[in-house]
Amino acid sequence: MTTHNSVALTPRLSIVMPFFNQKDMVAEMIDSILANDYQDWELLAVDDGSEADTTHFLQKRYEKDTRIKIISRSREPKGAQTCRNIGLETASGEYVAFFDSDDIVAPHCLRTRVEQMEKHSELDFMVFRSGTATAAGGKTAFDPTPTNLTFGYPISKDDVEAFCDRFLPFVVWNNIYRRQSLLSHGIRWDTRLLSLQDSMFNLQCLLAGLRYDYSPTPPDYGYRTDTPGSVSKKLKSKAHLESHVYITERFFDMVQQHYGQRYDHALYRGALQVLLQTARSGTLYRDFNLSMSATVRKYSFTWGRIFSIQVRLFHLLCRFMPLSLARQLSFLCYLLWSSRIEKRKIFLQKRVKSIEQEK
């Protein structure tokens, strides 16, 4: 392992990475950062209350590299979003990247991102492509092949609409941001959210008018697809259901403030996507469904009425048939549309990659 006994007072790049237990995966992510061919960075690994043996293990393993700073979350609430806010406030680099602790990065990741930002001083952030990472034979393999779990390709005609739809064009770990751009626009992580935090953060960036572009460089981030208990798992607790209603309301409110009713259809589809995520669990969350319905009606008369009719039909059909069949019948049009969008996403990603390889 490469060690550094000193670090520049102002590193070029600050990497913010919350973590909670899973010390072996955290170490694998940190090791992949260390294996990069770019070295002017600091890593702010913010502990979200891990067990003592995790923090001791990481502190001991990386004690010789002063670029790696293990920070304890110093305030409530618990959660990755609080940790990321602490990291952003602590960071000193010109650029900042937000990574997850259970993934890996390719050896060219940091250099490529910094070099691209240096070439584009007019931009506030840039979007980079991701691949996937899966454990195999005791090692984690990086796969750049486009899938439904890869992001960062320029395939959306309207990124605001895509975020409203919840078909994400990019996730936070796809990006490198100019730190001062985030701070000057007051962009922070919403600590009330228990899921979809990335969507809210990036939508804030778009609505604030931050300038960005997609990089044509090869995939550089490996999203791990085999993580048990991942931060991104969509739990169905009461608190998570309340968080889903909250983000639906915030999306409507934020987008309508900027664009009026322009994106109401997409916001309606996004609300359906959130509702159907919970319905796939096999449990009928009647109160949650009604709360989502009331939220959509509050902001859109037309789409709110349609949403309410679908929810009432869903609840009615659940009395006579299995929940999965009731879900399919009640939301058939949306399910067919979303399936087509998912397939089109993979097709377009592969097409972009193929065209660039032919150049």
XYZ file of C-alpha atoms in Angstrom, residues 77-347:
271
model
C -29.708 12.689 12.795
C -27.944 9.455 12.074
C -27.545 8.734 8.385
C -25.314 9.037 5.340
C -26.766 12.444 4.450
C -25.634 13.969 7.764
C -22.201 12.427 7.249
C -21.960 13.898 3.747
C -22.887 17.353 5.029
C -20.154 17.084 7.665
C -17.690 15.973 4.994
C -18.657 18.834 2.669
C -18.257 21.351 5.484
C -14.859 19.893 6.423
C -13.503 19.520 2.884
C -10.756 21.853 1.674
C -10.255 20.762 -1.940
C -11.266 22.783 -4.976
C -13.278 19.771 -6.106
C -15.396 17.336 -4.130
C -16.637 13.841 -4.938
C -19.119 11.790 -2.909
C -18.381 8.046 -2.887
C -20.133 5.139 -1.170
C -18.078 2.962 1.136
C -19.182 -0.395 -0.292
C -18.159 0.293 -3.918
C -14.810 0.568 -5.725
C -13.238 2.997 -8.188
C -11.094 2.293 -11.242
C -7.371 3.272 -11.146
C -7.947 6.170 -13.566
C -10.994 7.600 -11.767
C -9.524 10.491 -9.778
C -7.066 11.670 -12.430
C -9.667 11.596 -15.185
C -12.209 13.550 -13.182
C -9.801 16.270 -12.077
C -8.293 16.611 -15.564
C -11.735 16.957 -17.151
C -12.713 19.687 -14.696
C -9.430 21.481 -15.356
C -10.285 21.501 -19.057
C -13.762 22.900 -18.387
C -13.396 25.799 -15.992
C -16.840 27.045 -17.044
C -18.583 24.036 -15.459
C -19.773 23.583 -11.889
C -19.777 19.798 -12.120
C -19.223 16.956 -14.548
C -20.892 13.576 -14.936
C -18.842 10.391 -15.415
C -19.956 6.911 -16.362
C -20.217 4.040 -13.939
C -19.901 0.298 -14.198
C -20.694 -2.394 -11.673
C -18.622 -4.332 -9.149
C -19.231 -7.890 -8.007
C -17.231 -10.151 -5.703
C -15.805 -13.181 -7.481
C -13.179 -15.616 -6.247
C -12.318 -13.537 -3.208
C -11.765 -10.366 -5.266
C -14.085 -7.640 -6.456
C -14.234 -7.350 -10.225
C -15.028 -4.116 -12.059
C -17.319 -4.477 -15.071
C -17.824 -1.451 -17.384
C -20.680 -3.089 -19.340
C -23.842 -0.927 -19.473
C -26.748 -2.349 -17.445
C -29.857 -1.013 -15.728
C -27.582 -0.293 -12.732
C -25.106 1.902 -14.618
C -25.503 5.648 -14.932
C -23.821 8.755 -16.321
C -24.407 8.332 -20.050
C -25.825 11.307 -22.034
C -29.022 9.541 -23.085
C -31.752 11.746 -21.613
C -33.268 14.556 -23.652
C -34.272 16.392 -20.459
C -32.471 15.582 -17.203
C -34.971 17.490 -15.052
C -37.765 15.354 -16.477
C -35.715 12.195 -15.884
C -35.224 13.064 -12.211
C -38.934 13.808 -11.854
C -39.635 10.389 -13.386
C -37.145 8.788 -10.947
C -35.283 7.293 -13.932
C -31.975 8.763 -12.868
C -29.595 9.993 -15.572
C -26.799 10.074 -12.988
C -26.182 9.445 -9.306
C -24.009 11.542 -6.996
C -21.046 9.170 -7.188
C -21.032 9.677 -10.971
C -20.004 13.280 -10.447
C -17.235 15.616 -9.419
C -18.364 19.022 -8.174
C -16.665 22.365 -7.807
C -16.928 22.687 -4.036
C -17.479 26.435 -4.009
C -20.366 26.065 -6.452
C -22.202 23.844 -3.973
C -21.475 26.113 -1.027
C -22.366 29.373 -2.778
C -25.735 27.980 -3.888
C -26.513 26.541 -0.452
C -26.756 22.983 -1.769
C -26.750 20.471 1.062
C -27.973 16.960 1.747
C -31.546 16.799 3.051
C -31.267 15.025 6.407
C -34.994 14.232 6.551
C -34.652 11.768 3.688
C -34.040 8.085 4.338
C -33.814 7.192 0.643
C -33.567 8.969 -2.729
C -31.067 11.399 -1.206
C -29.005 11.415 -4.401
C -32.031 12.426 -6.461
C -32.780 15.369 -4.188
C -29.163 16.541 -4.129
C -28.748 16.469 -7.894
C -32.162 17.996 -8.551
C -31.110 20.896 -6.312
C -28.032 21.317 -8.514
C -30.105 21.404 -11.702
C -32.712 23.798 -10.318
C -29.982 26.096 -8.979
C -28.703 26.426 -12.541
C -25.339 24.766 -11.988
C -23.553 24.275 -15.295
C -22.600 20.697 -16.119
C -21.744 18.299 -18.897
C -21.214 14.584 -19.463
C -17.670 13.309 -19.850
C -16.974 10.937 -22.776
C -14.325 9.093 -20.750
C -14.585 5.347 -19.923
C -16.544 4.189 -16.852
C -14.587 4.805 -13.668
C -16.844 3.851 -10.729
C -17.940 0.352 -9.751
C -21.359 0.230 -8.099
C -21.483 -2.937 -6.021
C -24.503 -5.052 -6.880
C -24.106 -7.794 -4.271
C -24.074 -5.836 -1.003
C -26.325 -7.240 1.743
C -27.770 -4.494 3.909
C -26.633 -1.770 1.509
C -27.417 1.838 2.396
C -29.446 1.980 -0.824
C -31.857 -0.803 0.155
C -35.398 0.583 0.217
C -36.774 -0.314 3.614
C -40.528 -0.234 4.195
C -40.591 0.994 7.772
C -43.044 3.711 8.827
C -40.202 6.234 8.791
C -39.218 5.301 5.235
C -42.792 5.516 4.027
C -43.078 8.979 5.551
C -39.818 9.897 3.816
C -41.284 8.811 0.457
C -44.280 11.109 0.942
C -41.978 13.937 2.003
C -39.722 13.713 -1.064
C -42.744 13.510 -3.369
C -44.055 16.756 -1.899
C -40.640 18.419 -2.068
C -40.148 17.413 -5.696
C -43.507 18.888 -6.693
C -42.888 22.053 -4.706
C -39.325 22.652 -5.948
C -40.000 21.883 -9.596
C -43.252 23.860 -9.772
C -41.532 26.891 -8.251
C -39.106 26.877 -11.188
C -41.221 25.538 -14.052
C -44.886 25.826 -13.071
C -46.919 22.827 -14.304
C -44.466 21.867 -17.053
C -43.251 18.671 -15.382
C -46.466 17.583 -13.620
C -46.859 14.483 -15.801
C -43.296 13.372 -15.020
C -43.768 14.105 -11.304
C -46.944 11.995 -11.373
C -44.980 9.126 -12.944
C -42.272 9.549 -10.312
C -44.865 9.308 -7.544
C -46.222 6.116 -9.134
C -42.727 4.674 -9.226
C -42.274 5.322 -5.505
C -45.670 3.813 -4.678
C -45.000 0.712 -6.777
C -41.657 0.143 -5.059
C -43.518 -0.409 -1.807
C -46.247 -2.499 -3.483
C -43.597 -4.927 -4.782
C -42.805 -5.891 -1.193
C -45.997 -7.971 -1.075
C -47.711 -5.850 1.588
C -50.564 -3.414 0.995
C -49.629 -0.088 2.591
C -53.094 1.448 2.385
C -52.428 4.574 4.484
C -49.209 5.277 2.597
C -50.936 4.931 -0.761
C -53.649 7.366 0.321
C -51.040 9.834 1.586
C -49.239 9.695 -1.749
C -52.555 10.202 -3.526
C -53.374 13.261 -1.409
C -49.923 14.728 -2.104
C -50.237 14.411 -5.881
C -53.776 15.895 -5.761
C -52.451 18.828 -3.741
C -50.116 19.871 -6.551
C -51.826 18.670 -9.731
C -55.592 18.587 -10.246
C -55.513 16.442 -13.391
C -52.772 13.983 -12.545
C -53.868 13.911 -8.916
C -57.325 12.696 -9.942
C -55.837 10.012 -12.186
C -53.470 8.922 -9.414
C -56.377 8.695 -6.948
C -58.465 6.591 -9.332
C -55.573 4.158 -9.811
C -55.019 3.862 -6.061
C -58.724 3.240 -5.387
C -58.816 0.597 -8.121
C -55.713 -1.025 -6.658
C -57.250 -1.216 -3.183
C -60.508 -2.588 -4.606
C -58.826 -5.306 -6.653
C -56.732 -6.371 -3.655
C -59.970 -7.607 -2.056
C -60.492 -10.170 -4.802
C -57.055 -11.170 -6.079
C -53.391 -11.414 -5.052
C -51.663 -8.092 -4.496
C -49.176 -8.649 -7.326
C -51.944 -9.180 -9.879
C -53.934 -6.219 -8.539
C -50.832 -4.071 -8.880
C -50.245 -5.163 -12.471
C -53.840 -4.511 -13.533
C -54.203 -1.167 -11.744
C -50.961 0.307 -13.055
C -50.617 -1.605 -16.325
C -49.993 1.396 -18.567
C -47.283 2.763 -16.314
C -45.611 -0.643 -15.891
C -45.453 -1.146 -19.658
C -44.040 2.355 -20.122
C -41.401 1.941 -17.396
C -40.324 -1.447 -18.760
C -39.809 0.097 -22.176
C -37.819 2.978 -20.648
C -35.523 0.565 -18.780
C -34.796 -1.399 -21.953
C -34.249 1.783 -23.918
C -31.785 3.024 -21.295
C -29.527 -0.015 -21.723
C -29.849 0.153 -25.528
